């Protein structure tokens, strides 16, 4: 348990944790608050300006040339003979809840002298580090749901893919806009139409907040963890409200 940020981990995992907890108290809370104030969610049914754009083969080829001329890395797009194209997208994993991965340790049998030949299937949960980024090489016809599946495989996450959603993030007039992509939308096509600028368009993997959560897809330990997380979030929200009103009350008293 860290005295600065209250991070808790298993004692065997302590050597693997790399966190910088030396920042001033309250700095992280302030940044998170500003990020939440700047973000604005939009409906998945509202297509972006790029989704409405249709390109013929000549326009696709021209766009790829313009795209490759604007990047400073080797993450180029390439046109295939069948008319499709391939390229890279960068996805930021911005997950609040822990993810489940398979545990490799075998569990000894409860009956002495009769070990289980296959061992016992186990799973463990952990929080992905904040700001985790992954590059994926995909095709123009790769769907958003397939991108989610590929990301989960990269990190050996065994959670149900329906728990997650891919969002497009854009910045305009000092405002951050988030739009959840539909399962059949093609991220590389959006990347080509928007250009390489991360401010114009970037991709974020977040929890799928649909309002219709299939709680049966979660295991019992996960549900207990969610209850604990909700309780901590509620307590933190109450603490921030009390601190804000205490500051206002103090300023009023000073003015009086």
PDB file of C-alpha atoms in Angstrom:
ATOM      1  CA  UNK A   1       0.000   0.000   0.000  1.00  0.00           C
ATOM      2  CA  UNK A   2       1.558   3.259  -1.141  1.00  0.00           C
ATOM      3  CA  UNK A   3       1.226   6.140   1.384  1.00  0.00           C
ATOM      4  CA  UNK A   4       1.006   8.725  -1.424  1.00  0.00           C
ATOM      5  CA  UNK A   5      -1.598   7.323  -3.810  1.00  0.00           C
ATOM      6  CA  UNK A   6      -3.111   4.418  -1.788  1.00  0.00           C
ATOM      7  CA  UNK A   7      -2.276   1.957  -4.576  1.00  0.00           C
ATOM      8  CA  UNK A   8      -2.694  -1.629  -3.383  1.00  0.00           C
ATOM      9  CA  UNK A   9      -1.273  -4.730  -5.041  1.00  0.00           C
ATOM     10  CA  UNK A  10      -0.409  -8.347  -4.289  1.00  0.00           C
ATOM     11  CA  UNK A  11       2.891  -8.729  -2.459  1.00  0.00           C
ATOM     12  CA  UNK A  12       4.275 -10.961  -5.233  1.00  0.00           C
ATOM     13  CA  UNK A  13       3.447  -8.274  -7.813  1.00  0.00           C
ATOM     14  CA  UNK A  14       5.050  -5.438  -5.859  1.00  0.00           C
ATOM     15  CA  UNK A  15       8.371  -5.653  -7.741  1.00  0.00           C
ATOM     16  CA  UNK A  16       6.560  -5.387 -11.088  1.00  0.00           C
ATOM     17  CA  UNK A  17       4.706  -2.156 -10.286  1.00  0.00           C
ATOM     18  CA  UNK A  18       6.207   1.036 -11.684  1.00  0.00           C
ATOM     19  CA  UNK A  19       4.372   4.109 -10.398  1.00  0.00           C
ATOM     20  CA  UNK A  20       5.441   7.668  -9.777  1.00  0.00           C
ATOM     21  CA  UNK A  21       3.647   8.728  -6.597  1.00  0.00           C
ATOM     22  CA  UNK A  22       5.885  11.688  -5.855  1.00  0.00           C
ATOM     23  CA  UNK A  23       3.525  14.287  -7.313  1.00  0.00           C
ATOM     24  CA  UNK A  24       1.776  16.814  -5.091  1.00  0.00           C
ATOM     25  CA  UNK A  25      -1.362  15.644  -3.362  1.00  0.00           C
ATOM     26  CA  UNK A  26      -4.499  16.418  -5.292  1.00  0.00           C
ATOM     27  CA  UNK A  27      -2.746  16.978  -8.631  1.00  0.00           C
ATOM     28  CA  UNK A  28      -4.124  13.809 -10.165  1.00  0.00           C
ATOM     29  CA  UNK A  29      -7.635  14.614  -8.956  1.00  0.00           C
ATOM     30  CA  UNK A  30      -7.482  18.036 -10.539  1.00  0.00           C
ATOM     31  CA  UNK A  31      -6.335  16.662 -13.897  1.00  0.00           C
ATOM     32  CA  UNK A  32      -9.064  14.036 -13.940  1.00  0.00           C
ATOM     33  CA  UNK A  33     -11.665  16.657 -13.164  1.00  0.00           C
ATOM     34  CA  UNK A  34     -10.508  18.910 -15.989  1.00  0.00           C
ATOM     35  CA  UNK A  35     -10.534  16.004 -18.436  1.00  0.00           C
ATOM     36  CA  UNK A  36     -14.096  15.132 -17.486  1.00  0.00           C
ATOM     37  CA  UNK A  37     -15.221  18.723 -17.890  1.00  0.00           C
ATOM     38  CA  UNK A  38     -13.672  18.961 -21.367  1.00  0.00           C
ATOM     39  CA  UNK A  39     -15.084  15.705 -22.705  1.00  0.00           C
ATOM     40  CA  UNK A  40     -18.458  15.598 -24.396  1.00  0.00           C
ATOM     41  CA  UNK A  41     -19.990  12.302 -25.448  1.00  0.00           C
ATOM     42  CA  UNK A  42     -21.958  12.100 -28.671  1.00  0.00           C
ATOM     43  CA  UNK A  43     -24.401   9.456 -29.771  1.00  0.00           C
ATOM     44  CA  UNK A  44     -23.238   6.441 -31.748  1.00  0.00           C
ATOM     45  CA  UNK A  45     -26.114   7.038 -34.178  1.00  0.00           C
ATOM     46  CA  UNK A  46     -24.702  10.423 -35.148  1.00  0.00           C
ATOM     47  CA  UNK A  47     -22.104   9.667 -37.871  1.00  0.00           C
ATOM     48  CA  UNK A  48     -19.019  11.854 -38.028  1.00  0.00           C
ATOM     49  CA  UNK A  49     -18.237  14.017 -41.033  1.00  0.00           C
ATOM     50  CA  UNK A  50     -15.684  11.438 -42.201  1.00  0.00           C
ATOM     51  CA  UNK A  51     -18.191   8.592 -42.069  1.00  0.00           C
ATOM     52  CA  UNK A  52     -20.411  10.416 -44.568  1.00  0.00           C
ATOM     53  CA  UNK A  53     -17.582  10.811 -47.093  1.00  0.00           C
ATOM     54  CA  UNK A  54     -17.437   8.391 -50.018  1.00  0.00           C
ATOM     55  CA  UNK A  55     -14.227   7.923 -52.026  1.00  0.00           C
ATOM     56  CA  UNK A  56     -13.603   6.237 -55.344  1.00  0.00           C
ATOM     57  CA  UNK A  57     -10.422   4.270 -56.092  1.00  0.00           C
ATOM     58  CA  UNK A  58      -8.519   7.263 -57.490  1.00  0.00           C
ATOM     59  CA  UNK A  59      -9.426   9.403 -54.475  1.00  0.00           C
ATOM     60  CA  UNK A  60      -8.321   6.635 -52.086  1.00  0.00           C
ATOM     61  CA  UNK A  61      -4.942   6.432 -53.808  1.00  0.00           C
ATOM     62  CA  UNK A  62      -4.526  10.216 -53.651  1.00  0.00           C
ATOM     63  CA  UNK A  63      -5.507  10.313 -49.979  1.00  0.00           C
ATOM     64  CA  UNK A  64      -2.958   7.611 -49.141  1.00  0.00           C
ATOM     65  CA  UNK A  65      -0.198   9.603 -50.862  1.00  0.00           C
ATOM     66  CA  UNK A  66      -1.174  12.750 -48.940  1.00  0.00           C
ATOM     67  CA  UNK A  67      -1.366  10.798 -45.676  1.00  0.00           C
ATOM     68  CA  UNK A  68       2.081   9.229 -46.101  1.00  0.00           C
ATOM     69  CA  UNK A  69       3.614  12.611 -46.942  1.00  0.00           C
ATOM     70  CA  UNK A  70       2.402  14.062 -43.621  1.00  0.00           C
ATOM     71  CA  UNK A  71       3.743  11.470 -41.173  1.00  0.00           C
ATOM     72  CA  UNK A  72       7.225  11.455 -39.648  1.00  0.00           C
ATOM     73  CA  UNK A  73       7.378   7.731 -38.857  1.00  0.00           C
ATOM     74  CA  UNK A  74       7.362   4.467 -40.787  1.00  0.00           C
ATOM     75  CA  UNK A  75       3.676   3.835 -40.056  1.00  0.00           C
ATOM     76  CA  UNK A  76       2.686   4.271 -43.691  1.00  0.00           C
ATOM     77  CA  UNK A  77      -0.482   3.179 -45.427  1.00  0.00           C
ATOM     78  CA  UNK A  78      -0.226   0.932 -48.472  1.00  0.00           C
ATOM     79  CA  UNK A  79      -2.662   0.234 -51.298  1.00  0.00           C
ATOM     80  CA  UNK A  80      -3.317  -3.410 -52.157  1.00  0.00           C
ATOM     81  CA  UNK A  81      -3.973  -4.845 -55.612  1.00  0.00           C
ATOM     82  CA  UNK A  82      -7.582  -5.711 -54.753  1.00  0.00           C
ATOM     83  CA  UNK A  83      -8.375  -2.062 -53.997  1.00  0.00           C
ATOM     84  CA  UNK A  84      -8.199  -2.375 -50.214  1.00  0.00           C
ATOM     85  CA  UNK A  85      -5.491  -0.684 -48.187  1.00  0.00           C
ATOM     86  CA  UNK A  86      -3.573  -1.417 -44.994  1.00  0.00           C
ATOM     87  CA  UNK A  87      -2.104   0.784 -42.308  1.00  0.00           C
ATOM     88  CA  UNK A  88      -1.628   1.449 -38.620  1.00  0.00           C
ATOM     89  CA  UNK A  89      -3.941   2.937 -36.030  1.00  0.00           C
ATOM     90  CA  UNK A  90      -2.976   3.921 -32.500  1.00  0.00           C
ATOM     91  CA  UNK A  91      -5.446   3.122 -29.731  1.00  0.00           C
ATOM     92  CA  UNK A  92      -5.249   4.498 -26.205  1.00  0.00           C
ATOM     93  CA  UNK A  93      -6.626   2.167 -23.546  1.00  0.00           C
ATOM     94  CA  UNK A  94      -8.497   4.320 -21.058  1.00  0.00           C
ATOM     95  CA  UNK A  95     -10.086   1.732 -18.765  1.00  0.00           C
ATOM     96  CA  UNK A  96     -11.383   2.508 -15.300  1.00  0.00           C
ATOM     97  CA  UNK A  97     -12.227  -1.044 -14.239  1.00  0.00           C
ATOM     98  CA  UNK A  98      -9.806  -3.949 -13.855  1.00  0.00           C
ATOM     99  CA  UNK A  99      -9.458  -6.485 -16.662  1.00  0.00           C
ATOM    100  CA  UNK A 100      -9.233 -10.262 -16.255  1.00  0.00           C
ATOM    101  CA  UNK A 101      -6.339 -12.359 -17.566  1.00  0.00           C
ATOM    102  CA  UNK A 102      -5.685 -16.094 -17.193  1.00  0.00           C
ATOM    103  CA  UNK A 103      -3.524 -17.147 -14.271  1.00  0.00           C
ATOM    104  CA  UNK A 104      -0.732 -19.601 -15.136  1.00  0.00           C
ATOM    105  CA  UNK A 105      -0.215 -21.042 -11.692  1.00  0.00           C
ATOM    106  CA  UNK A 106      -1.587 -24.493 -11.072  1.00  0.00           C
ATOM    107  CA  UNK A 107      -3.750 -25.058  -8.036  1.00  0.00           C
ATOM    108  CA  UNK A 108      -2.975 -28.203  -6.001  1.00  0.00           C
ATOM    109  CA  UNK A 109      -5.785 -30.683  -5.527  1.00  0.00           C
ATOM    110  CA  UNK A 110      -7.719 -30.584  -2.278  1.00  0.00           C
ATOM    111  CA  UNK A 111      -7.351 -34.338  -1.988  1.00  0.00           C
ATOM    112  CA  UNK A 112      -3.803 -35.296  -1.031  1.00  0.00           C
ATOM    113  CA  UNK A 113      -2.135 -37.778  -3.329  1.00  0.00           C
ATOM    114  CA  UNK A 114      -4.631 -37.162  -6.174  1.00  0.00           C
ATOM    115  CA  UNK A 115      -3.424 -34.115  -8.080  1.00  0.00           C
ATOM    116  CA  UNK A 116      -5.673 -32.838 -10.859  1.00  0.00           C
ATOM    117  CA  UNK A 117      -4.041 -33.689 -14.198  1.00  0.00           C
ATOM    118  CA  UNK A 118      -5.125 -30.480 -15.923  1.00  0.00           C
ATOM    119  CA  UNK A 119      -4.851 -28.126 -12.974  1.00  0.00           C
ATOM    120  CA  UNK A 120      -7.631 -25.670 -12.169  1.00  0.00           C
ATOM    121  CA  UNK A 121      -8.530 -22.801 -14.490  1.00  0.00           C
ATOM    122  CA  UNK A 122      -7.936 -19.546 -12.719  1.00  0.00           C
ATOM    123  CA  UNK A 123      -8.149 -15.892 -13.624  1.00  0.00           C
ATOM    124  CA  UNK A 124      -6.729 -12.789 -12.067  1.00  0.00           C
ATOM    125  CA  UNK A 125      -7.646  -9.123 -12.445  1.00  0.00           C
ATOM    126  CA  UNK A 126      -5.467  -6.032 -12.664  1.00  0.00           C
ATOM    127  CA  UNK A 127      -5.658  -2.403 -13.731  1.00  0.00           C
ATOM    128  CA  UNK A 128      -4.038  -1.470 -17.042  1.00  0.00           C
ATOM    129  CA  UNK A 129      -1.638   1.458 -16.561  1.00  0.00           C
ATOM    130  CA  UNK A 130      -3.137   4.825 -17.370  1.00  0.00           C
ATOM    131  CA  UNK A 131      -2.215   6.021 -20.839  1.00  0.00           C
ATOM    132  CA  UNK A 132      -1.435   2.581 -22.265  1.00  0.00           C
ATOM    133  CA  UNK A 133      -1.151   2.865 -26.059  1.00  0.00           C
ATOM    134  CA  UNK A 134      -1.098   0.113 -28.682  1.00  0.00           C
ATOM    135  CA  UNK A 135      -0.436   0.283 -32.429  1.00  0.00           C
ATOM    136  CA  UNK A 136      -2.370  -2.139 -34.631  1.00  0.00           C
ATOM    137  CA  UNK A 137      -1.782  -2.967 -38.287  1.00  0.00           C
ATOM    138  CA  UNK A 138      -5.210  -3.434 -39.862  1.00  0.00           C
ATOM    139  CA  UNK A 139      -6.966  -3.415 -43.232  1.00  0.00           C
ATOM    140  CA  UNK A 140      -9.457  -0.938 -44.631  1.00  0.00           C
ATOM    141  CA  UNK A 141     -12.302  -3.418 -44.140  1.00  0.00           C
ATOM    142  CA  UNK A 142     -11.369  -4.251 -40.518  1.00  0.00           C
ATOM    143  CA  UNK A 143     -14.361  -3.451 -38.312  1.00  0.00           C
ATOM    144  CA  UNK A 144     -14.324  -1.739 -34.920  1.00  0.00           C
ATOM    145  CA  UNK A 145     -15.444  -4.941 -33.194  1.00  0.00           C
ATOM    146  CA  UNK A 146     -12.460  -6.783 -34.721  1.00  0.00           C
ATOM    147  CA  UNK A 147     -10.118  -4.071 -33.445  1.00  0.00           C
ATOM    148  CA  UNK A 148     -11.465  -4.611 -29.923  1.00  0.00           C
ATOM    149  CA  UNK A 149     -10.934  -8.372 -30.248  1.00  0.00           C
ATOM    150  CA  UNK A 150      -7.357  -7.822 -31.444  1.00  0.00           C
ATOM    151  CA  UNK A 151      -6.561  -5.484 -28.534  1.00  0.00           C
ATOM    152  CA  UNK A 152      -7.902  -7.963 -25.988  1.00  0.00           C
ATOM    153  CA  UNK A 153      -5.792 -10.743 -27.532  1.00  0.00           C
ATOM    154  CA  UNK A 154      -2.675  -8.540 -27.406  1.00  0.00           C
ATOM    155  CA  UNK A 155      -3.087  -8.098 -23.663  1.00  0.00           C
ATOM    156  CA  UNK A 156      -4.445 -11.669 -23.105  1.00  0.00           C
ATOM    157  CA  UNK A 157      -7.635 -10.210 -21.654  1.00  0.00           C
ATOM    158  CA  UNK A 158     -10.345 -12.855 -21.301  1.00  0.00           C
ATOM    159  CA  UNK A 159     -13.227 -10.510 -20.504  1.00  0.00           C
ATOM    160  CA  UNK A 160     -16.248 -10.506 -22.799  1.00  0.00           C
ATOM    161  CA  UNK A 161     -15.494  -8.115 -25.728  1.00  0.00           C
ATOM    162  CA  UNK A 162     -18.998  -6.656 -25.352  1.00  0.00           C
ATOM    163  CA  UNK A 163     -17.791  -5.032 -22.128  1.00  0.00           C
ATOM    164  CA  UNK A 164     -15.670  -2.640 -24.201  1.00  0.00           C
ATOM    165  CA  UNK A 165     -16.258  -0.076 -26.938  1.00  0.00           C
ATOM    166  CA  UNK A 166     -14.034   1.813 -29.360  1.00  0.00           C
ATOM    167  CA  UNK A 167     -14.431   5.589 -29.389  1.00  0.00           C
ATOM    168  CA  UNK A 168     -13.235   8.277 -31.773  1.00  0.00           C
ATOM    169  CA  UNK A 169     -11.834  11.314 -29.984  1.00  0.00           C
ATOM    170  CA  UNK A 170     -11.483  14.757 -31.543  1.00  0.00           C
ATOM    171  CA  UNK A 171     -10.546  18.230 -30.309  1.00  0.00           C
ATOM    172  CA  UNK A 172     -12.250  21.362 -31.595  1.00  0.00           C
ATOM    173  CA  UNK A 173     -12.462  24.852 -30.100  1.00  0.00           C
ATOM    174  CA  UNK A 174     -10.855  23.663 -26.834  1.00  0.00           C
ATOM    175  CA  UNK A 175     -13.556  21.029 -26.492  1.00  0.00           C
ATOM    176  CA  UNK A 176     -13.007  17.276 -26.563  1.00  0.00           C
ATOM    177  CA  UNK A 177     -15.636  15.179 -28.329  1.00  0.00           C
ATOM    178  CA  UNK A 178     -16.083  11.430 -27.942  1.00  0.00           C
ATOM    179  CA  UNK A 179     -18.214   9.253 -30.200  1.00  0.00           C
ATOM    180  CA  UNK A 180     -18.682   5.530 -29.807  1.00  0.00           C
ATOM    181  CA  UNK A 181     -18.045   3.646 -33.028  1.00  0.00           C
ATOM    182  CA  UNK A 182     -20.559   1.138 -34.266  1.00  0.00           C
ATOM    183  CA  UNK A 183     -19.413  -2.479 -34.514  1.00  0.00           C
ATOM    184  CA  UNK A 184     -19.298  -2.329 -38.324  1.00  0.00           C
ATOM    185  CA  UNK A 185     -17.484   0.991 -38.687  1.00  0.00           C
ATOM    186  CA  UNK A 186     -13.979   0.831 -40.158  1.00  0.00           C
ATOM    187  CA  UNK A 187     -11.350   2.672 -38.089  1.00  0.00           C
ATOM    188  CA  UNK A 188      -8.632   2.719 -40.780  1.00  0.00           C
ATOM    189  CA  UNK A 189     -11.018   4.426 -43.194  1.00  0.00           C
ATOM    190  CA  UNK A 190     -11.709   7.101 -40.594  1.00  0.00           C
ATOM    191  CA  UNK A 191      -7.957   7.464 -40.019  1.00  0.00           C
ATOM    192  CA  UNK A 192      -7.360   8.004 -43.748  1.00  0.00           C
ATOM    193  CA  UNK A 193     -10.154  10.549 -44.126  1.00  0.00           C
ATOM    194  CA  UNK A 194      -9.169  12.507 -41.017  1.00  0.00           C
ATOM    195  CA  UNK A 195      -5.434  12.463 -41.708  1.00  0.00           C
ATOM    196  CA  UNK A 196      -2.615  11.627 -39.296  1.00  0.00           C
ATOM    197  CA  UNK A 197      -3.304  14.387 -36.754  1.00  0.00           C
ATOM    198  CA  UNK A 198      -4.150  12.967 -33.322  1.00  0.00           C
ATOM    199  CA  UNK A 199      -6.035  16.143 -32.399  1.00  0.00           C
ATOM    200  CA  UNK A 200      -8.313  15.814 -35.389  1.00  0.00           C
ATOM    201  CA  UNK A 201      -8.965  12.134 -34.689  1.00  0.00           C
ATOM    202  CA  UNK A 202      -7.687   9.510 -32.283  1.00  0.00           C
ATOM    203  CA  UNK A 203      -9.032   6.197 -31.002  1.00  0.00           C
ATOM    204  CA  UNK A 204      -9.761   5.277 -27.392  1.00  0.00           C
ATOM    205  CA  UNK A 205     -10.827   1.956 -25.894  1.00  0.00           C
ATOM    206  CA  UNK A 206     -13.187   2.438 -22.956  1.00  0.00           C
ATOM    207  CA  UNK A 207     -15.804   0.511 -21.044  1.00  0.00           C
ATOM    208  CA  UNK A 208     -19.010   0.035 -22.984  1.00  0.00           C
ATOM    209  CA  UNK A 209     -21.401   2.374 -21.192  1.00  0.00           C
ATOM    210  CA  UNK A 210     -24.585   1.509 -23.044  1.00  0.00           C
ATOM    211  CA  UNK A 211     -27.016   1.836 -20.148  1.00  0.00           C
ATOM    212  CA  UNK A 212     -28.070  -1.757 -20.777  1.00  0.00           C
ATOM    213  CA  UNK A 213     -25.260  -3.711 -19.114  1.00  0.00           C
ATOM    214  CA  UNK A 214     -25.480  -7.482 -19.383  1.00  0.00           C
ATOM    215  CA  UNK A 215     -24.545  -8.239 -15.802  1.00  0.00           C
ATOM    216  CA  UNK A 216     -24.852 -11.973 -16.428  1.00  0.00           C
ATOM    217  CA  UNK A 217     -21.644 -11.743 -18.474  1.00  0.00           C
ATOM    218  CA  UNK A 218     -19.652 -10.932 -15.314  1.00  0.00           C
ATOM    219  CA  UNK A 219     -18.375 -13.380 -12.743  1.00  0.00           C
ATOM    220  CA  UNK A 220     -19.284 -13.121  -9.063  1.00  0.00           C
ATOM    221  CA  UNK A 221     -15.850 -11.744  -7.997  1.00  0.00           C
ATOM    222  CA  UNK A 222     -16.068  -9.104 -10.734  1.00  0.00           C
ATOM    223  CA  UNK A 223     -19.490  -7.993  -9.521  1.00  0.00           C
ATOM    224  CA  UNK A 224     -18.156  -7.668  -5.967  1.00  0.00           C
ATOM    225  CA  UNK A 225     -15.232  -5.636  -7.283  1.00  0.00           C
ATOM    226  CA  UNK A 226     -17.590  -3.325  -9.165  1.00  0.00           C
ATOM    227  CA  UNK A 227     -19.563  -2.712  -5.974  1.00  0.00           C
ATOM    228  CA  UNK A 228     -16.352  -1.776  -4.172  1.00  0.00           C
ATOM    229  CA  UNK A 229     -15.313   0.508  -7.020  1.00  0.00           C
ATOM    230  CA  UNK A 230     -18.707   2.231  -7.034  1.00  0.00           C
ATOM    231  CA  UNK A 231     -18.499   2.744  -3.299  1.00  0.00           C
ATOM    232  CA  UNK A 232     -15.025   4.288  -3.569  1.00  0.00           C
ATOM    233  CA  UNK A 233     -16.100   6.520  -6.466  1.00  0.00           C
ATOM    234  CA  UNK A 234     -19.117   7.692  -4.482  1.00  0.00           C
ATOM    235  CA  UNK A 235     -16.988   8.437  -1.423  1.00  0.00           C
ATOM    236  CA  UNK A 236     -14.466  10.339  -3.558  1.00  0.00           C
ATOM    237  CA  UNK A 237     -17.240  12.349  -5.234  1.00  0.00           C
ATOM    238  CA  UNK A 238     -18.705  13.282  -1.858  1.00  0.00           C
ATOM    239  CA  UNK A 239     -15.254  14.283  -0.605  1.00  0.00           C
ATOM    240  CA  UNK A 240     -14.715  16.602  -3.561  1.00  0.00           C
ATOM    241  CA  UNK A 241     -18.138  18.220  -3.132  1.00  0.00           C
ATOM    242  CA  UNK A 242     -17.545  18.814   0.564  1.00  0.00           C
ATOM    243  CA  UNK A 243     -14.128  20.314  -0.177  1.00  0.00           C
ATOM    244  CA  UNK A 244     -15.604  22.633  -2.819  1.00  0.00           C
ATOM    245  CA  UNK A 245     -18.358  23.881  -0.518  1.00  0.00           C
ATOM    246  CA  UNK A 246     -15.903  24.276   2.355  1.00  0.00           C
ATOM    247  CA  UNK A 247     -13.739  26.530   0.173  1.00  0.00           C
ATOM    248  CA  UNK A 248     -16.755  28.613  -0.844  1.00  0.00           C
ATOM    249  CA  UNK A 249     -17.882  28.922   2.758  1.00  0.00           C
ATOM    250  CA  UNK A 250     -14.413  30.037   3.819  1.00  0.00           C
ATOM    251  CA  UNK A 251     -14.267  32.718   1.117  1.00  0.00           C
ATOM    252  CA  UNK A 252     -17.694  34.013   2.105  1.00  0.00           C
ATOM    253  CA  UNK A 253     -16.659  34.226   5.748  1.00  0.00           C
ATOM    254  CA  UNK A 254     -13.495  36.095   4.779  1.00  0.00           C
ATOM    255  CA  UNK A 255     -15.560  38.545   2.738  1.00  0.00           C
ATOM    256  CA  UNK A 256     -17.913  39.094   5.693  1.00  0.00           C
TER     257      UNK A 256
END
